mmCIF file of N, CA and C in Angstrom:
data_model
loop_
_atom_site.group_PDB
_atom_site.id
_atom_site.type_symbol
_atom_site.label_atom_id
_atom_site.label_comp_id
_atom_site.label_asym_id
_atom_site.label_seq_id
_atom_site.Cartn_x
_atom_site.Cartn_y
_atom_site.Cartn_z
ATOM 1 N N SER T 14 -4.694 -6.472 34.720
ATOM 2 C CA SER T 14 -5.271 -5.231 35.208
ATOM 3 C C SER T 14 -6.458 -4.819 34.323
ATOM 4 N N GLU T 15 -7.210 -3.895 34.807
ATOM 5 C CA GLU T 15 -8.386 -3.425 34.058
ATOM 6 C C GLU T 15 -7.966 -2.743 32.756
ATOM 7 N N MET T 16 -6.896 -1.972 32.809
ATOM 8 C CA MET T 16 -6.426 -1.268 31.617
ATOM 9 C C MET T 16 -5.957 -2.270 30.554
ATOM 10 N N ALA T 17 -5.282 -3.320 30.969
ATOM 11 C CA ALA T 17 -4.818 -4.337 30.025
ATOM 12 C C ALA T 17 -6.006 -5.038 29.371
ATOM 13 N N GLU T 18 -7.035 -5.312 30.136
ATOM 14 C CA GLU T 18 -8.231 -5.959 29.586
ATOM 15 C C GLU T 18 -8.947 -5.034 28.605
ATOM 16 N N LEU T 19 -9.057 -3.753 28.936
ATOM 17 C CA LEU T 19 -9.682 -2.795 28.024
ATOM 18 C C LEU T 19 -8.874 -2.674 26.732
ATOM 19 N N ASN T 20 -7.556 -2.676 26.870
ATOM 20 C CA ASN T 20 -6.684 -2.606 25.700
ATOM 21 C C ASN T 20 -6.892 -3.841 24.823
ATOM 22 N N LYS T 21 -6.991 -5.003 25.430
ATOM 23 C CA LYS T 21 -7.220 -6.243 24.691
ATOM 24 C C LYS T 21 -8.557 -6.201 23.960
ATOM 25 N N GLN T 22 -9.592 -5.704 24.630
ATOM 26 C CA GLN T 22 -10.913 -5.587 24.005
ATOM 27 C C GLN T 22 -10.878 -4.630 22.822
ATOM 28 N N LEU T 23 -10.191 -3.514 22.987
ATOM 29 C CA LEU T 23 -10.080 -2.535 21.910
ATOM 30 C C LEU T 23 -9.351 -3.136 20.708
ATOM 31 N N ARG T 24 -8.234 -3.827 20.957
ATOM 32 C CA ARG T 24 -7.482 -4.448 19.867
ATOM 33 C C ARG T 24 -8.338 -5.475 19.137
ATOM 34 N N THR T 25 -9.069 -6.277 19.874
ATOM 35 C CA THR T 25 -9.944 -7.286 19.271
ATOM 36 C C THR T 25 -10.999 -6.610 18.406
ATOM 37 N N TYR T 26 -11.607 -5.566 18.922
ATOM 38 C CA TYR T 26 -12.627 -4.831 18.176
ATOM 39 C C TYR T 26 -12.046 -4.244 16.892
ATOM 40 N N LEU T 27 -10.882 -3.610 16.995
ATOM 41 C CA LEU T 27 -10.276 -2.981 15.822
ATOM 42 C C LEU T 27 -9.926 -4.012 14.749
ATOM 43 N N PHE T 28 -9.376 -5.144 15.159
ATOM 44 C CA PHE T 28 -9.042 -6.171 14.173
ATOM 45 C C PHE T 28 -10.282 -6.745 13.513
ATOM 46 N N GLN T 29 -11.340 -6.961 14.270
ATOM 47 C CA GLN T 29 -12.559 -7.546 13.720
ATOM 48 C C GLN T 29 -13.349 -6.564 12.869
ATOM 49 N N ASN T 30 -13.347 -5.290 13.234
ATOM 50 C CA ASN T 30 -14.233 -4.327 12.596
ATOM 51 C C ASN T 30 -13.555 -3.288 11.724
ATOM 52 N N LEU T 31 -12.249 -3.182 11.810
ATOM 53 C CA LEU T 31 -11.559 -2.175 11.010
ATOM 54 C C LEU T 31 -10.489 -2.815 10.129
ATOM 55 N N TYR T 32 -9.463 -3.383 10.756
ATOM 56 C CA TYR T 32 -8.332 -3.901 9.994
ATOM 57 C C TYR T 32 -8.724 -5.044 9.066
ATOM 58 N N SER T 33 -9.682 -5.845 9.449
ATOM 59 C CA SER T 33 -10.094 -6.998 8.642
ATOM 60 C C SER T 33 -11.358 -6.730 7.836
ATOM 61 N N HIS T 34 -11.792 -5.496 7.795
ATOM 62 C CA HIS T 34 -12.992 -5.140 7.043
ATOM 63 C C HIS T 34 -12.711 -5.316 5.548
ATOM 64 N N ASP T 35 -13.681 -5.815 4.819
ATOM 65 C CA ASP T 35 -13.507 -6.106 3.395
ATOM 66 C C ASP T 35 -13.041 -4.886 2.600
ATOM 67 N N ALA T 36 -13.600 -3.721 2.905
ATOM 68 C CA ALA T 36 -13.217 -2.510 2.166
ATOM 69 C C ALA T 36 -11.755 -2.158 2.424
ATOM 70 N N VAL T 37 -11.297 -2.323 3.654
ATOM 71 C CA VAL T 37 -9.898 -2.031 3.999
ATOM 72 C C VAL T 37 -8.976 -3.031 3.318
ATOM 73 N N LEU T 38 -9.352 -4.307 3.356
ATOM 74 C CA LEU T 38 -8.535 -5.338 2.708
ATOM 75 C C LEU T 38 -8.446 -5.111 1.199
ATOM 76 N N ALA T 39 -9.540 -4.661 0.593
ATOM 77 C CA ALA T 39 -9.540 -4.389 -0.847
ATOM 78 C C ALA T 39 -8.599 -3.228 -1.178
ATOM 79 N N LYS T 40 -8.619 -2.181 -0.362
ATOM 80 C CA LYS T 40 -7.719 -1.039 -0.585
ATOM 81 C C LYS T 40 -6.262 -1.456 -0.402
ATOM 82 N N ASN T 41 -6.002 -2.300 0.603
ATOM 83 C CA ASN T 41 -4.638 -2.789 0.812
ATOM 84 C C ASN T 41 -4.160 -3.587 -0.393
ATOM 85 N N LYS T 42 -5.026 -4.441 -0.921
ATOM 86 C CA LYS T 42 -4.668 -5.243 -2.091
ATOM 87 C C LYS T 42 -4.397 -4.344 -3.295
ATOM 88 N N GLN T 43 -5.216 -3.318 -3.468
ATOM 89 C CA GLN T 43 -5.024 -2.379 -4.571
ATOM 90 C C GLN T 43 -3.698 -1.626 -4.401
ATOM 91 N N GLY T 44 -3.396 -1.219 -3.180
ATOM 92 C CA GLY T 44 -2.129 -0.540 -2.910
ATOM 93 C C GLY T 44 -0.936 -1.427 -3.193
ATOM 94 N N GLN T 45 -1.043 -2.696 -2.821
ATOM 95 C CA GLN T 45 0.032 -3.637 -3.103
ATOM 96 C C GLN T 45 0.227 -3.801 -4.611
ATOM 97 N N HIS T 46 -0.866 -3.834 -5.344
ATOM 98 C CA HIS T 46 -0.788 -3.942 -6.806
ATOM 99 C C HIS T 46 -0.068 -2.729 -7.402
ATOM 100 N N ILE T 47 -0.392 -1.548 -6.905
ATOM 101 C CA ILE T 47 0.241 -0.319 -7.403
ATOM 102 C C ILE T 47 1.744 -0.362 -7.145
ATOM 103 N N ILE T 48 2.140 -0.716 -5.925
ATOM 104 C CA ILE T 48 3.558 -0.747 -5.571
ATOM 105 C C ILE T 48 4.300 -1.786 -6.405
ATOM 106 N N LYS T 49 3.734 -2.984 -6.528
ATOM 107 C CA LYS T 49 4.373 -4.040 -7.315
ATOM 108 C C LYS T 49 4.507 -3.625 -8.778
ATOM 109 N N SER T 50 3.458 -3.021 -9.327
ATOM 110 C CA SER T 50 3.482 -2.585 -10.725
ATOM 111 C C SER T 50 4.532 -1.503 -10.953
ATOM 112 N N LEU T 51 4.627 -0.556 -10.024
ATOM 113 C CA LEU T 51 5.642 0.497 -10.147
ATOM 114 C C LEU T 51 7.048 -0.099 -10.070
ATOM 115 N N PHE T 52 7.226 -1.058 -9.175
ATOM 116 C CA PHE T 52 8.538 -1.690 -9.040
ATOM 117 C C PHE T 52 8.934 -2.395 -10.339
ATOM 118 N N ILE T 53 8.036 -3.200 -10.870
ATOM 119 C CA ILE T 53 8.323 -3.940 -12.107
ATOM 120 C C ILE T 53 8.579 -2.976 -13.262
ATOM 121 N N HIS T 54 7.773 -1.934 -13.356
ATOM 122 C CA HIS T 54 7.958 -0.947 -14.426
ATOM 123 C C HIS T 54 9.340 -0.305 -14.338
ATOM 124 N N HIS T 55 9.724 0.132 -13.136
ATOM 125 C CA HIS T 55 11.017 0.804 -12.987
ATOM 126 C C HIS T 55 12.172 -0.181 -13.159
ATOM 127 N N GLN T 56 11.950 -1.419 -12.816
ATOM 128 C CA GLN T 56 12.983 -2.431 -13.016
ATOM 129 C C GLN T 56 13.252 -2.634 -14.502
ATOM 130 N N LYS T 57 12.193 -2.647 -15.302
ATOM 131 C CA LYS T 57 12.336 -2.827 -16.746
ATOM 132 C C LYS T 57 12.869 -1.568 -17.427
ATOM 133 N N ALA T 58 12.467 -0.403 -16.933
ATOM 134 C CA ALA T 58 12.802 0.860 -17.595
ATOM 135 C C ALA T 58 14.186 1.392 -17.225
ATOM 136 N N ASN T 59 14.695 0.997 -16.072
ATOM 137 C CA ASN T 59 15.968 1.541 -15.580
ATOM 138 C C ASN T 59 16.952 0.422 -15.314
ATOM 139 N N GLN T 60 18.199 0.786 -15.280
ATOM 140 C CA GLN T 60 19.237 -0.198 -14.953
ATOM 141 C C GLN T 60 19.618 -0.122 -13.475
ATOM 142 N N LYS T 61 18.725 0.375 -12.655
ATOM 143 C CA LYS T 61 19.014 0.502 -11.221
ATOM 144 C C LYS T 61 18.786 -0.836 -10.534
ATOM 145 N N ASN T 62 19.454 -1.009 -9.412
ATOM 146 C CA ASN T 62 19.280 -2.260 -8.684
ATOM 147 C C ASN T 62 17.990 -2.229 -7.856
ATOM 148 N N HIS T 63 17.626 -3.376 -7.344
ATOM 149 C CA HIS T 63 16.361 -3.509 -6.611
ATOM 150 C C HIS T 63 16.276 -2.564 -5.426
ATOM 151 N N ARG T 64 17.393 -2.393 -4.732
ATOM 152 C CA ARG T 64 17.392 -1.531 -3.541
ATOM 153 C C ARG T 64 17.096 -0.077 -3.913
ATOM 154 N N GLU T 65 17.686 0.401 -4.989
ATOM 155 C CA GLU T 65 17.447 1.783 -5.427
ATOM 156 C C GLU T 65 15.988 1.984 -5.824
ATOM 157 N N ILE T 66 15.422 1.013 -6.510
ATOM 158 C CA ILE T 66 14.020 1.116 -6.911
ATOM 159 C C ILE T 66 13.122 1.078 -5.687
ATOM 160 N N ALA T 67 13.408 0.167 -4.763
ATOM 161 C CA ALA T 67 12.615 0.060 -3.540
ATOM 162 C C ALA T 67 12.689 1.351 -2.725
ATOM 163 N N ASP T 68 13.879 1.926 -2.610
ATOM 164 C CA ASP T 68 14.036 3.186 -1.884
ATOM 165 C C ASP T 68 13.268 4.319 -2.557
ATOM 166 N N PHE T 69 13.300 4.349 -3.886
ATOM 167 C CA PHE T 69 12.573 5.369 -4.639
ATOM 168 C C PHE T 69 11.076 5.261 -4.375
ATOM 169 N N ILE T 70 10.536 4.059 -4.448
ATOM 170 C CA ILE T 70 9.102 3.860 -4.225
ATOM 171 C C ILE T 70 8.746 4.118 -2.764
ATOM 172 N N ALA T 71 9.600 3.682 -1.856
ATOM 173 C CA ALA T 71 9.332 3.891 -0.423
ATOM 174 C C ALA T 71 9.257 5.375 -0.072
ATOM 175 N N GLY T 72 9.972 6.203 -0.821
ATOM 176 C CA GLY T 72 9.972 7.638 -0.560
ATOM 177 C C GLY T 72 8.768 8.369 -1.135
ATOM 178 N N MET T 73 7.954 7.669 -1.902
ATOM 179 C CA MET T 73 6.774 8.299 -2.511
ATOM 180 C C MET T 73 5.648 8.467 -1.489
ATOM 181 N N THR T 74 4.915 9.549 -1.626
ATOM 182 C CA THR T 74 3.661 9.650 -0.885
ATOM 183 C C THR T 74 2.636 8.769 -1.584
ATOM 184 N N ASP T 75 1.575 8.428 -0.890
ATOM 185 C CA ASP T 75 0.517 7.632 -1.507
ATOM 186 C C ASP T 75 -0.040 8.342 -2.736
ATOM 187 N N THR T 76 -0.261 9.635 -2.586
ATOM 188 C CA THR T 76 -0.837 10.421 -3.677
ATOM 189 C C THR T 76 0.066 10.404 -4.902
ATOM 190 N N TYR T 77 1.371 10.585 -4.689
ATOM 191 C CA TYR T 77 2.301 10.577 -5.816
ATOM 192 C C TYR T 77 2.363 9.203 -6.471
ATOM 193 N N ALA T 78 2.394 8.135 -5.670
ATOM 194 C CA ALA T 78 2.463 6.781 -6.216
ATOM 195 C C ALA T 78 1.241 6.487 -7.079
ATOM 196 N N ILE T 79 0.073 6.884 -6.613
ATOM 197 C CA ILE T 79 -1.159 6.666 -7.379
ATOM 198 C C ILE T 79 -1.132 7.484 -8.664
ATOM 199 N N GLN T 80 -0.716 8.736 -8.558
ATOM 200 C CA GLN T 80 -0.636 9.602 -9.735
ATOM 201 C C GLN T 80 0.346 9.040 -10.760
ATOM 202 N N LEU T 81 1.504 8.601 -10.315
ATOM 203 C CA LEU T 81 2.503 8.030 -11.215
ATOM 204 C C LEU T 81 1.985 6.742 -11.853
ATOM 205 N N TYR T 82 1.361 5.892 -11.058
ATOM 206 C CA TYR T 82 0.779 4.649 -11.582
ATOM 207 C C TYR T 82 -0.237 4.968 -12.673
ATOM 208 N N ASN T 83 -1.128 5.925 -12.387
ATOM 209 C CA ASN T 83 -2.150 6.298 -13.363
ATOM 210 C C ASN T 83 -1.538 6.826 -14.659
ATOM 211 N N GLU T 84 -0.469 7.605 -14.542
ATOM 212 C CA GLU T 84 0.201 8.139 -15.738
ATOM 213 C C GLU T 84 0.873 7.029 -16.538
ATOM 214 N N ILE T 85 1.569 6.145 -15.855
ATOM 215 C CA ILE T 85 2.313 5.083 -16.542
ATOM 216 C C ILE T 85 1.373 4.083 -17.202
ATOM 217 N N PHE T 86 0.348 3.686 -16.468
ATOM 218 C CA PHE T 86 -0.518 2.602 -16.938
ATOM 219 C C PHE T 86 -1.843 3.088 -17.519
ATOM 220 N N GLN T 87 -1.960 4.401 -17.688
ATOM 221 C CA GLN T 87 -3.156 4.995 -18.299
ATOM 222 C C GLN T 87 -4.441 4.516 -17.634
ATOM 223 N N GLU T 88 -4.447 4.556 -16.309
ATOM 224 C CA GLU T 88 -5.615 4.173 -15.533
ATOM 225 C C GLU T 88 -6.063 5.364 -14.703
ATOM 226 N N ASN T 89 -7.146 5.178 -13.988
ATOM 227 C CA ASN T 89 -7.665 6.250 -13.150
ATOM 228 C C ASN T 89 -8.039 5.683 -11.777
ATOM 229 N N ILE T 90 -7.036 5.120 -11.114
ATOM 230 C CA ILE T 90 -7.254 4.591 -9.766
ATOM 231 C C ILE T 90 -7.226 5.743 -8.786
ATOM 232 N N ASN T 91 -8.118 5.700 -7.839
ATOM 233 C CA ASN T 91 -8.174 6.715 -6.793
ATOM 234 C C ASN T 91 -8.460 6.018 -5.477
ATOM 235 N N LEU T 92 -7.417 5.876 -4.670
ATOM 236 C CA LEU T 92 -7.603 5.246 -3.358
ATOM 237 C C LEU T 92 -8.174 6.284 -2.425
#
């Protein structure tokens, strides 16, 4: 149908021009680094299991995760 074709065109456009854009990919990589670093830090600092740490991080807002990362690692990342 025409609507399905328009939807396909929109998805193709978004993947080519937004989701796969270098700036977006760089921010995603930086976010992954923050999450991984927080996980490793809490794993070393606490005797909690992986699930508890993952749940704790999953419950964070982006702003809080960045703020906590900056405090722990003495950096000034701003996504």
